[in-house]
Coordinates of C-alpha atoms in Angstrom, one line a residue:
Chain A
M1 CA 116.9 99.5 62.5
P2 CA 118.0 102.7 60.7
E3 CA 116.5 101.6 57.4
D4 CA 113.0 101.4 59.1
L5 CA 113.1 105.0 60.1
P6 CA 109.5 106.1 59.6
A7 CA 109.6 108.7 56.8
G8 CA 107.3 111.7 56.3
K9 CA 105.8 111.7 59.8
E10 CA 105.4 114.7 62.0
A11 CA 107.7 115.2 64.9
L12 CA 105.9 114.1 68.1
L13 CA 108.3 116.0 70.2
E14 CA 110.3 119.2 69.5
I15 CA 112.7 120.9 71.8
H16 CA 113.5 124.5 71.0
E17 CA 116.6 126.2 72.4
I18 CA 116.3 124.9 75.9
S19 CA 118.6 126.4 78.5
L20 CA 118.5 125.2 82.1
S21 CA 120.7 126.2 84.9
F22 CA 120.8 125.6 88.6
K23 CA 121.8 128.6 90.6
G24 CA 124.0 129.8 87.8
V25 CA 125.5 126.3 87.0
K26 CA 124.6 125.6 83.4
A27 CA 123.0 122.2 82.9
L28 CA 121.7 122.6 79.4
S29 CA 122.6 125.4 77.0
N30 CA 120.5 126.1 73.9
V31 CA 119.6 122.5 73.1
S32 CA 117.2 121.8 70.2
M33 CA 116.1 118.4 68.9
E34 CA 113.2 116.6 67.4
V35 CA 111.8 113.1 67.9
Q36 CA 109.6 111.7 65.1
E37 CA 106.5 109.7 65.9
G38 CA 107.3 106.0 66.3
E39 CA 111.1 106.5 66.6
I40 CA 113.6 105.3 69.2
C41 CA 115.9 108.1 70.0
A42 CA 118.9 107.6 72.3
L43 CA 120.5 110.3 74.3
I44 CA 124.1 109.6 75.0
G45 CA 127.0 111.6 76.5
P46 CA 129.4 111.5 79.4
N47 CA 128.2 111.7 83.0
G48 CA 127.0 115.2 83.8
A49 CA 126.3 116.0 80.1
G50 CA 122.7 116.9 80.9
K51 CA 120.9 113.9 79.6
S52 CA 118.7 113.3 82.7
S53 CA 118.1 117.0 83.0
L54 CA 116.8 117.0 79.4
L55 CA 114.3 114.2 80.2
N56 CA 113.3 116.1 83.3
V57 CA 112.6 119.2 81.2
I58 CA 110.5 117.2 78.7
N59 CA 108.2 115.9 81.4
G60 CA 108.1 119.1 83.5
V61 CA 110.1 118.0 86.5
Y62 CA 112.5 120.9 85.8
R63 CA 111.5 124.2 84.4
P64 CA 114.0 125.6 81.8
Q65 CA 114.9 129.3 82.0
H66 CA 114.7 129.5 78.3
G67 CA 113.2 127.7 75.3
E68 CA 110.0 125.6 74.8
V69 CA 108.9 122.1 74.4
V70 CA 106.4 121.2 71.7
F71 CA 104.6 117.9 72.3
D72 CA 102.1 116.7 69.8
G73 CA 101.7 120.1 68.2
R74 CA 101.2 122.0 71.5
H75 CA 103.7 124.5 72.7
F76 CA 104.7 124.5 76.3
Q77 CA 106.8 127.2 78.0
K78 CA 106.4 125.2 81.2
I79 CA 104.7 121.9 81.3
T80 CA 103.9 120.4 84.7
P81 CA 104.7 116.7 85.4
F82 CA 101.0 116.2 85.9
D83 CA 100.1 117.8 82.5
A84 CA 102.8 115.8 80.8
A85 CA 101.4 112.5 82.3
R86 CA 97.8 113.5 81.2
R87 CA 99.0 114.2 77.7
G88 CA 100.7 110.8 77.5
I89 CA 104.4 111.2 78.4
G90 CA 105.5 108.2 80.4
R91 CA 108.7 108.0 82.4
T92 CA 111.0 105.6 84.2
F93 CA 113.8 106.6 86.5
Q94 CA 117.5 105.9 86.7
H95 CA 117.2 104.9 90.4
N96 CA 113.9 103.0 90.6
A97 CA 111.4 105.4 92.0
L98 CA 108.8 102.6 92.8
F99 CA 106.2 102.7 95.5
E100 CA 108.0 100.2 97.7
R101 CA 105.2 99.3 100.1
L102 CA 102.9 98.3 97.2
T103 CA 102.8 95.0 95.3
V104 CA 104.0 94.8 91.8
L105 CA 100.4 94.7 90.6
D106 CA 99.5 97.8 92.7
N107 CA 102.5 99.7 91.4
I108 CA 101.4 99.0 87.8
L109 CA 97.7 99.8 88.7
A110 CA 99.0 103.1 90.1
G111 CA 100.5 103.8 86.7
L112 CA 97.0 104.0 85.3
A113 CA 96.2 107.1 87.5
R114 CA 95.8 109.3 84.5
H115 CA 93.0 107.2 83.1
G116 CA 91.1 107.2 86.4
K117 CA 87.6 108.7 85.9
T118 CA 85.9 107.6 89.1
T119 CA 85.1 110.0 91.9
F120 CA 85.8 109.7 95.6
W121 CA 82.2 108.6 96.3
E122 CA 82.3 105.9 93.6
N123 CA 85.6 104.7 95.0
I124 CA 84.7 104.4 98.7
F125 CA 81.2 102.9 98.2
H126 CA 82.2 100.8 95.2
V127 CA 79.3 102.1 93.2
G128 CA 78.8 103.7 89.8
R129 CA 81.8 103.3 87.5
D130 CA 84.1 101.9 90.2
R131 CA 83.7 98.2 89.4
A132 CA 84.0 98.7 85.7
E133 CA 87.1 100.8 86.1
N134 CA 88.7 98.3 88.4
R135 CA 88.0 95.5 85.9
R136 CA 89.4 97.5 83.0
F137 CA 92.5 98.6 85.0
L138 CA 93.1 95.0 86.0
A139 CA 92.8 93.8 82.4
W140 CA 95.3 96.5 81.2
A141 CA 97.7 95.7 84.0
S142 CA 97.5 91.9 83.3
R143 CA 98.4 92.5 79.7
V144 CA 101.5 94.5 80.6
I145 CA 102.4 92.0 83.3
A146 CA 102.3 89.2 80.8
F147 CA 104.2 91.2 78.2
L148 CA 107.1 91.9 80.7
K149 CA 106.9 88.4 82.2
L150 CA 106.1 89.6 85.7
E151 CA 103.3 87.1 86.4
E152 CA 105.1 85.2 89.2
H153 CA 105.9 88.5 91.0
A154 CA 102.5 90.2 90.7
G155 CA 101.6 89.8 94.3
T156 CA 105.0 90.6 95.8
I157 CA 105.9 93.8 97.6
V158 CA 108.3 95.5 95.2
S159 CA 110.9 96.5 97.8
T160 CA 111.7 92.8 98.4
L161 CA 112.5 92.1 94.7
P162 CA 115.9 92.1 93.1
F163 CA 117.0 95.3 91.2
G164 CA 116.7 93.9 87.7
I165 CA 113.0 92.9 88.3
Q166 CA 112.3 96.3 89.8
K167 CA 113.6 97.9 86.6
R168 CA 111.0 95.8 84.7
V169 CA 108.3 96.9 87.1
D170 CA 109.3 100.5 86.6
L171 CA 108.9 100.0 82.9
A172 CA 105.6 98.3 83.3
R173 CA 104.3 101.1 85.4
A174 CA 105.2 103.6 82.7
L175 CA 104.0 101.4 79.9
V176 CA 100.6 100.4 81.3
S177 CA 99.0 103.9 80.7
E178 CA 99.9 103.5 77.0
P179 CA 102.0 106.6 76.7
R180 CA 102.6 108.2 73.3
L181 CA 106.1 109.1 74.4
L182 CA 108.1 107.0 76.8
L183 CA 111.2 108.5 78.5
L184 CA 113.6 105.8 79.8
D185 CA 116.4 107.0 82.1
E186 CA 119.1 104.3 81.9
P187 CA 116.7 101.3 81.7
M188 CA 119.7 99.0 81.6
A189 CA 121.8 100.5 84.3
G190 CA 123.3 97.9 86.6
M191 CA 122.4 95.0 84.4
N192 CA 124.7 92.3 83.0
Q193 CA 125.1 91.7 79.3
D194 CA 122.3 89.1 79.1
E195 CA 119.9 91.3 81.0
K196 CA 120.8 94.2 78.8
Q197 CA 120.1 92.2 75.6
E198 CA 116.8 91.2 77.1
M199 CA 115.8 94.7 78.1
S200 CA 116.9 96.0 74.6
R201 CA 114.7 93.4 73.0
I202 CA 111.8 94.5 75.3
V203 CA 112.3 98.2 74.4
S204 CA 112.4 97.4 70.7
E205 CA 109.2 95.3 71.1
V206 CA 107.4 98.1 73.0
N207 CA 108.3 100.4 70.1
S208 CA 107.1 98.1 67.4
H209 CA 104.1 96.5 69.2
F210 CA 102.6 99.5 71.0
K211 CA 103.9 102.0 68.4
T212 CA 105.4 104.0 71.3
T213 CA 107.9 106.7 70.6
I214 CA 110.8 106.3 72.9
V215 CA 113.6 108.6 74.2
L216 CA 116.2 106.7 76.2
I217 CA 119.4 107.3 77.9
E218 CA 122.0 104.5 77.7
H219 CA 125.7 104.3 78.2
D220 CA 126.4 101.0 76.4
I221 CA 127.2 102.2 72.9
G222 CA 127.0 98.7 71.4
I223 CA 123.4 98.4 72.6
V224 CA 122.5 101.9 71.6
M225 CA 123.8 101.4 68.0
G226 CA 121.7 98.3 67.5
L227 CA 118.5 99.7 69.2
A228 CA 118.1 103.4 68.3
H229 CA 116.9 104.9 65.1
R230 CA 118.5 108.2 66.0
I231 CA 121.2 109.3 68.4
V232 CA 121.6 112.6 70.1
V233 CA 124.9 113.3 71.7
L234 CA 125.2 115.8 74.6
D235 CA 128.5 117.1 76.1
Y236 CA 128.7 119.7 78.8
G237 CA 125.1 120.6 78.3
S238 CA 125.3 121.2 74.6
K239 CA 124.2 119.1 71.7
I240 CA 127.3 118.0 69.7
A241 CA 125.8 115.6 67.3
D242 CA 122.4 114.4 66.1
G243 CA 121.7 111.8 63.5
M244 CA 121.4 108.1 62.5
P245 CA 123.7 105.7 64.4
E246 CA 126.3 105.4 61.6
Q247 CA 126.5 109.2 61.1
V248 CA 127.1 109.7 64.8
R249 CA 129.6 106.8 65.0
N250 CA 131.8 108.6 62.4
D251 CA 131.4 112.1 63.7
P252 CA 134.9 113.3 64.7
G253 CA 133.5 115.5 67.5
V254 CA 131.6 112.6 69.1
I255 CA 134.7 110.3 68.8
K256 CA 136.7 112.9 70.6
A257 CA 134.2 113.7 73.3
Y258 CA 132.8 110.3 74.0
L259 CA 133.5 107.4 71.8
G260 CA 137.2 107.8 71.6
E261 CA 138.0 105.4 74.3
V262 CA 135.7 102.7 72.9
Y263 CA 137.1 102.9 69.4
E264 CA 140.8 103.4 69.9
Chain B
M1 CA 119.5 88.0 98.8
P2 CA 116.5 90.1 99.9
E3 CA 113.8 88.0 101.4
T4 CA 110.8 87.9 99.1
Q5 CA 107.5 88.1 100.9
T6 CA 104.1 87.8 99.5
S7 CA 101.2 90.0 100.3
P8 CA 101.9 90.9 103.9
R9 CA 99.4 93.7 103.8
A10 CA 96.2 92.2 102.9
D11 CA 94.4 95.5 103.4
L12 CA 96.1 96.8 100.3
L13 CA 95.7 94.0 97.8
P14 CA 93.4 94.7 94.9
L15 CA 90.0 93.2 94.7
S16 CA 91.3 90.4 92.4
Q17 CA 93.3 88.9 95.2
R18 CA 90.9 86.5 97.0
S19 CA 93.0 86.3 100.2
G20 CA 92.4 90.1 100.5
L21 CA 88.7 89.5 100.7
V22 CA 88.9 87.0 103.6
K23 CA 90.5 89.3 106.1
P24 CA 87.9 92.1 106.2
G25 CA 85.3 89.3 106.6
I26 CA 87.1 87.9 109.6
I27 CA 87.5 91.4 111.0
G28 CA 83.9 92.2 110.4
A29 CA 82.9 89.0 112.3
L30 CA 85.2 89.9 115.1
T31 CA 83.8 93.4 115.3
I32 CA 80.3 92.1 115.4
A33 CA 81.3 89.8 118.2
A34 CA 83.0 92.7 120.0
L35 CA 79.7 94.6 119.5
A36 CA 77.5 91.9 121.1
V37 CA 79.6 90.0 123.7
P38 CA 80.6 92.8 126.0
L39 CA 77.0 93.6 126.7
S40 CA 77.2 90.7 129.1
F41 CA 80.3 92.2 130.8
N42 CA 80.0 94.2 133.9
D43 CA 79.8 98.0 133.6
Y44 CA 83.4 98.6 134.6
W45 CA 84.6 96.6 131.7
I46 CA 82.4 98.3 129.2
N47 CA 82.9 101.8 130.6
S48 CA 86.6 101.8 131.4
I49 CA 88.0 99.4 128.8
M50 CA 85.8 98.7 125.8
I51 CA 84.5 102.2 125.1
P52 CA 87.8 104.1 125.4
M53 CA 89.6 101.3 123.5
L54 CA 87.2 101.5 120.5
V55 CA 87.1 105.3 120.5
M56 CA 90.8 105.7 120.6
G57 CA 91.1 103.0 118.0
I58 CA 88.9 105.1 115.7
A59 CA 91.1 108.2 116.3
G60 CA 94.1 105.9 115.5
V61 CA 92.5 104.8 112.2
G62 CA 92.0 108.5 111.4
L63 CA 95.6 109.4 112.0
N64 CA 96.9 106.3 110.3
L65 CA 95.0 107.1 107.1
L66 CA 96.9 110.4 107.1
M67 CA 100.3 109.4 108.5
G68 CA 100.7 105.7 107.7
F69 CA 99.1 105.8 104.3
T70 CA 99.7 109.3 102.9
G71 CA 102.9 110.1 104.8
C72 CA 101.8 113.4 106.3
V73 CA 102.7 113.7 110.0
S74 CA 100.2 115.3 112.3
I75 CA 100.3 116.0 116.0
G76 CA 97.0 117.8 116.1
S77 CA 94.6 114.9 116.0
A78 CA 93.0 115.8 119.3
A79 CA 92.2 119.3 118.0
F80 CA 89.9 117.7 115.4
M81 CA 88.4 115.5 118.1
A82 CA 87.6 118.7 120.0
V83 CA 86.0 120.2 116.8
G84 CA 83.9 117.1 116.5
A85 CA 82.8 117.1 120.1
F86 CA 81.9 120.8 120.3
S87 CA 80.2 120.7 116.9
A88 CA 78.1 117.7 118.0
Y89 CA 77.2 119.5 121.3
N90 CA 76.0 122.6 119.5
L91 CA 74.1 120.6 116.8
L92 CA 72.3 118.6 119.5
L93 CA 71.5 121.7 121.5
R94 CA 70.6 124.2 118.8
V95 CA 69.1 122.0 116.1
P96 CA 66.8 119.7 118.1
V97 CA 65.3 118.0 115.0
L98 CA 68.5 116.3 114.0
P99 CA 68.7 112.6 115.0
L100 CA 71.9 111.4 116.7
P101 CA 73.4 109.6 113.7
V102 CA 73.1 112.7 111.5
V103 CA 74.7 114.8 114.2
I104 CA 77.6 112.4 114.5
I105 CA 78.2 112.4 110.7
L106 CA 77.8 116.2 110.5
A107 CA 80.3 116.7 113.4
G108 CA 82.7 114.5 111.5
L109 CA 82.2 116.5 108.3
I110 CA 82.8 119.8 110.2
A111 CA 86.0 118.4 111.6
A112 CA 86.9 117.3 108.0
V113 CA 86.5 120.8 106.7
F114 CA 88.9 122.2 109.3
G115 CA 91.2 119.2 108.7
V116 CA 91.5 120.2 105.0
L117 CA 92.1 123.8 106.1
F118 CA 94.9 122.9 108.4
G119 CA 96.2 120.4 105.8
L120 CA 96.8 123.2 103.3
P121 CA 100.4 123.7 104.5
S122 CA 101.1 120.1 103.5
L123 CA 101.0 121.2 99.8
R124 CA 104.2 123.1 100.5
I125 CA 106.0 121.6 103.5
K126 CA 106.7 118.1 104.8
G127 CA 107.8 116.1 107.8
F128 CA 108.8 118.1 110.9
Y129 CA 107.6 121.4 109.6
L130 CA 104.2 120.0 108.7
A131 CA 104.0 118.5 112.2
A132 CA 104.7 122.0 113.6
S133 CA 101.8 123.4 111.6
T134 CA 99.4 120.8 112.8
L135 CA 100.5 121.7 116.3
G136 CA 99.0 125.1 115.4
A137 CA 95.6 123.5 115.1
Q138 CA 96.1 121.8 118.5
F139 CA 96.7 125.1 120.2
F140 CA 94.2 127.1 118.2
F141 CA 91.2 125.0 119.0
E142 CA 92.0 124.6 122.7
W143 CA 92.2 128.4 122.9
L144 CA 89.0 128.8 120.8
F145 CA 86.9 126.5 123.0
T146 CA 88.2 127.9 126.3
N147 CA 87.9 131.5 125.4
F148 CA 84.6 131.7 123.6
S149 CA 81.9 130.4 125.9
W150 CA 79.3 130.4 123.0
F151 CA 80.7 127.0 122.1
C152 CA 79.7 125.5 125.4
N153 CA 76.4 127.4 125.6
D154 CA 77.8 130.0 128.0
N155 CA 78.3 127.3 130.6
L156 CA 80.4 128.8 133.4
S157 CA 82.4 125.6 133.9
L158 CA 83.2 125.6 130.2
T159 CA 82.2 121.9 130.0
I160 CA 80.0 120.2 127.6
T161 CA 77.6 117.3 128.3
A162 CA 75.4 115.6 125.7
P163 CA 72.0 117.4 125.9
R164 CA 70.4 114.2 124.6
L165 CA 71.6 110.8 123.5
E166 CA 68.6 109.0 122.0
L167 CA 67.5 107.2 118.9
F168 CA 63.9 106.4 117.9
G169 CA 62.8 107.4 121.3
M170 CA 65.3 105.0 123.0
D171 CA 67.4 106.7 125.7
L172 CA 71.0 105.7 125.2
K173 CA 72.6 107.4 128.2
S174 CA 73.0 104.1 130.1
V175 CA 76.3 102.2 129.8
H176 CA 74.9 99.7 127.4
G177 CA 73.3 102.5 125.3
R178 CA 76.6 104.4 125.1
Y179 CA 78.4 101.2 124.2
M180 CA 76.0 100.5 121.4
I181 CA 76.6 103.9 119.9
V182 CA 80.3 103.4 120.1
S183 CA 80.4 99.9 118.7
V184 CA 78.0 100.5 115.9
T185 CA 79.9 103.6 114.9
T186 CA 83.2 101.7 115.1
L187 CA 81.9 98.9 112.9
A188 CA 80.7 101.4 110.2
L189 CA 83.9 103.4 110.3
V190 CA 86.2 100.3 110.1
A191 CA 84.3 99.0 107.1
L192 CA 84.5 102.4 105.5
A193 CA 88.3 102.6 106.2
Y194 CA 88.8 99.2 104.6
S195 CA 86.8 100.2 101.6
I196 CA 88.9 103.4 101.2
V197 CA 92.3 101.9 101.5
R198 CA 91.5 99.0 99.2
S199 CA 90.3 101.4 96.5
R200 CA 92.3 103.5 94.1
I201 CA 92.5 106.1 96.9
G202 CA 94.5 103.9 99.2
R203 CA 96.8 102.9 96.4
E204 CA 97.4 106.5 95.4
W205 CA 97.9 107.6 99.1
I206 CA 100.7 105.0 99.5
A207 CA 102.2 106.1 96.1
V208 CA 102.3 109.7 97.3
S209 CA 103.9 108.7 100.6
D210 CA 106.5 106.3 99.1
M211 CA 107.7 108.4 96.2
E212 CA 106.0 111.7 95.6
T213 CA 108.0 112.6 92.4
S214 CA 107.0 109.5 90.5
A215 CA 103.4 109.8 91.8
T216 CA 103.2 113.2 90.1
V217 CA 105.0 111.9 87.0
I218 CA 102.4 109.1 86.5
G219 CA 99.5 111.5 86.8
I220 CA 98.3 111.2 90.4
K221 CA 96.7 114.4 91.7
V222 CA 99.1 114.6 94.6
R223 CA 97.8 117.7 96.2
A224 CA 94.2 116.6 96.0
R225 CA 95.1 113.3 97.5
K226 CA 96.9 114.9 100.4
L227 CA 94.0 117.2 101.2
L228 CA 91.6 114.3 100.9
A229 CA 93.7 112.4 103.5
F230 CA 93.5 115.4 105.9
G231 CA 89.8 115.6 105.4
I232 CA 89.1 111.9 105.9
S233 CA 91.5 111.7 108.8
S234 CA 89.8 114.6 110.6
F235 CA 86.4 113.1 109.8
Y236 CA 87.5 110.0 111.8
C237 CA 89.1 112.1 114.6
G238 CA 86.0 114.3 114.7
I239 CA 83.7 111.4 115.3
A240 CA 86.1 109.9 117.8
G241 CA 85.9 113.2 119.6
V242 CA 82.1 113.1 119.8
L243 CA 82.2 109.6 121.2
W244 CA 85.0 110.4 123.6
G245 CA 83.2 113.5 124.9
F246 CA 79.6 112.0 125.1
C247 CA 80.0 108.3 125.5
Y248 CA 83.2 107.9 127.5
L249 CA 83.9 111.1 129.6
Q250 CA 80.3 112.3 129.4
T251 CA 81.4 115.7 130.7
S252 CA 84.3 117.2 128.8
N253 CA 86.0 120.5 128.0
A254 CA 88.6 121.8 125.6
H255 CA 91.4 120.3 127.7
S256 CA 90.0 116.8 127.4
F257 CA 91.5 117.1 123.9
D258 CA 94.9 118.5 124.6
L259 CA 98.3 117.8 123.2
D260 CA 98.7 114.7 125.4
K261 CA 95.7 113.1 123.6
S262 CA 97.3 113.9 120.2
F263 CA 100.4 112.1 121.3
E264 CA 98.4 109.2 122.6
I265 CA 96.9 108.8 119.1
L266 CA 100.4 109.1 117.6
F267 CA 101.6 106.3 119.9
I268 CA 98.6 104.1 118.9
V269 CA 99.6 104.4 115.3
I270 CA 103.2 103.6 116.0
I271 CA 102.5 100.8 118.4
G272 CA 99.6 99.3 116.4
G273 CA 101.4 99.6 113.1
T274 CA 101.5 102.2 110.3
A275 CA 99.4 101.6 107.2
S276 CA 97.1 99.2 109.0
I277 CA 93.5 99.5 110.1
F278 CA 93.0 96.8 112.6
G279 CA 96.4 97.4 114.2
N280 CA 95.1 100.7 115.6
F281 CA 92.7 98.8 117.9
I282 CA 95.6 96.8 119.2
G283 CA 97.5 100.0 119.8
A284 CA 94.5 101.5 121.5
A285 CA 94.1 98.4 123.7
F286 CA 97.8 98.8 124.7
I287 CA 97.3 102.4 125.6
V288 CA 94.1 101.8 127.6
L289 CA 95.1 98.6 129.3
T290 CA 98.7 99.4 130.4
P291 CA 97.7 101.8 133.2
I292 CA 95.1 99.3 134.4
F293 CA 97.6 96.5 134.4
L294 CA 100.1 98.6 136.2
N295 CA 97.6 99.4 138.9
L296 CA 96.6 95.8 139.2
A297 CA 100.3 94.8 139.4
V298 CA 100.9 97.3 142.2
V299 CA 97.9 96.0 144.1
G300 CA 98.7 92.4 143.3
L301 CA 102.3 92.7 144.5
G302 CA 101.1 94.3 147.7
L303 CA 103.1 97.5 147.0
T304 CA 100.1 99.9 147.6
E305 CA 101.8 101.3 150.7
H306 CA 105.1 102.1 148.9
V307 CA 103.9 103.2 145.5
N308 CA 101.7 106.3 145.0
I309 CA 99.7 107.3 142.0
G310 CA 102.4 109.6 140.7
I311 CA 104.9 106.8 140.5
T312 CA 102.6 104.5 138.4
T313 CA 101.7 107.4 136.1
N314 CA 105.4 108.1 135.5
L315 CA 106.1 104.4 135.2
Q316 CA 103.4 104.2 132.6
R317 CA 105.1 107.0 130.6
V318 CA 108.5 105.2 130.9
L319 CA 106.8 102.0 129.6
F320 CA 105.2 103.8 126.6
G321 CA 108.5 105.4 125.8
A322 CA 110.5 102.2 126.0
M323 CA 107.9 100.3 124.0
I324 CA 107.9 102.9 121.2
V325 CA 111.7 102.9 121.0
Y326 CA 111.7 99.2 120.9
I327 CA 109.0 99.0 118.3
L328 CA 110.6 101.6 116.1
I329 CA 113.9 99.6 116.2
K330 CA 112.7 96.0 116.1
E331 CA 109.2 96.1 114.5
P332 CA 108.6 99.3 112.6
D333 CA 105.4 97.8 111.2
G334 CA 103.9 97.6 114.7
L335 CA 102.2 95.0 116.9
Y336 CA 99.7 94.1 114.2
K337 CA 102.6 92.8 112.0
L338 CA 104.0 91.0 115.0
L339 CA 100.7 89.2 115.5
Q340 CA 100.4 88.4 111.8
R341 CA 103.9 86.9 111.9
A342 CA 103.1 84.9 115.0
A343 CA 99.9 83.6 113.4
A344 CA 101.8 82.7 110.3
A345 CA 104.4 80.8 112.3
L346 CA 101.7 79.1 114.3
S347 CA 99.8 77.9 111.2
G348 CA 103.1 76.8 109.7
A349 CA 103.8 74.8 112.8
C350 CA 100.4 73.3 112.7
R351 CA 100.8 72.3 109.1
R352 CA 104.2 70.6 109.8
L353 CA 102.6 68.8 112.7
R354 CA 99.8 67.5 110.5
V355 CA 102.3 66.4 107.9
T356 CA 104.4 64.5 110.4
A357 CA 101.4 62.9 112.0

């Protein structure tokens, strides 16, 4: 809730004047924003506004032509996805990018890759730290499975599960490595109202329980207003508003660009 | 409604899943049986069926770890078999102190090094183009081993024959001796393969193959994993090469490991089932037994006067081709999956029978 906005904390994520274009087509121009530690920040905007591109810049899937990302006090001109993962940026995808031949449990265990310390020899001969690591990974995975109520699906191959459950698996895979910053690309896409409420509750709980800072993209304004501490509005690759939900709701530019149809 | 299925791939289940522990046990028992029982068979069975089946199965496991698990296509598997065979030949010849098991492992490791080297393009390219670059390995090594006679100790016929096959003073050149080498090696390599795919490595290989972007985003070292797959795959192929050259053919040359052989290994993986270990031996059995069955059929039907060798060879190719097309369409997971499903149906039927009775 807006009132609970954590005050006086350092920004966990800062984005400075990011510009990104694909072969001359501008996707983002001069976007700057900040996300405070412990906050839920929603990115909204019409299709093609550059929301997913911005997430992709934050975890290094895209490299911006200009600008820098500051995560946890470190400046990155270009961060690689691998680096981002190692430093604790988790990510889910709009279209579930799950490992479809693996079970739910194995997908979630794979999410722990960045915590893997065992070497090749330890892995193949099950010696040294291998057993301890397996046990630890399994304990972490079980906790997330319980949290997201995936117990009955744990042994199921993901590709055979319905889309809504796959979305939860995607979230579980990102969550299990205990990221400091979690990027959720339309976690509620394709869900009905009940499922959206449920997912919204889960996101809010992740934020309060695990103290995870969250940046999410969502189209349902009703949900976003109730969930986010801060809303950033993008339109045609530029930031047109940034603030607490009620500020953004009343911003004339935003109403014109995006909310108009909802509120008229 | 998508059909929900539970744990069809027991090889991949984590250690926690008890059912996953049973299967390797069964397979281990079967393999030990396979190791012992054929010793009572006649020499033809051991020499022409059991040995090539197990050796090609090992090569299949090698390619499957790379292609089925990690998703990197290779049509140069036989090249790494050649590297293994020629390395073992030179080690046996030039370093007489090395015992046979050490030579086999070293030959595998040498093949692994070249596998990693020829796997480097996989960091940049995928699919068809990667296959083309592994084809480079195929042609390079065939050229190398035919044009530089040092590799076959300046033998004018360019062939290699095991200088010695012995362990603890026992001569293993007999049929039974060679079969023991092959079966013990198979047992060890299958156990190792299960251990690998059921560890973090197997999980991360499948992750890389299924969705490379998210594998990177969750912190899997994608490049290192791919190169590891090339290395381990070539290790298996290298050892298969040693066994093919010394325990099956006994006299071989660079052309014993030509492109046809690479394609045979590819067929084994497709027919046996991608991302399986045991399936490769079913695929290998199919490849080894089909020509024998065809010949038996020709003789059995009394067609020997009308059918010459050329026709059966071509028929065999047609059959392989048809089988592969059929499998790719109907059962992309291969014969192994088909057998599993049949076994499940059978046990289900048995259960129903017991309930009604």
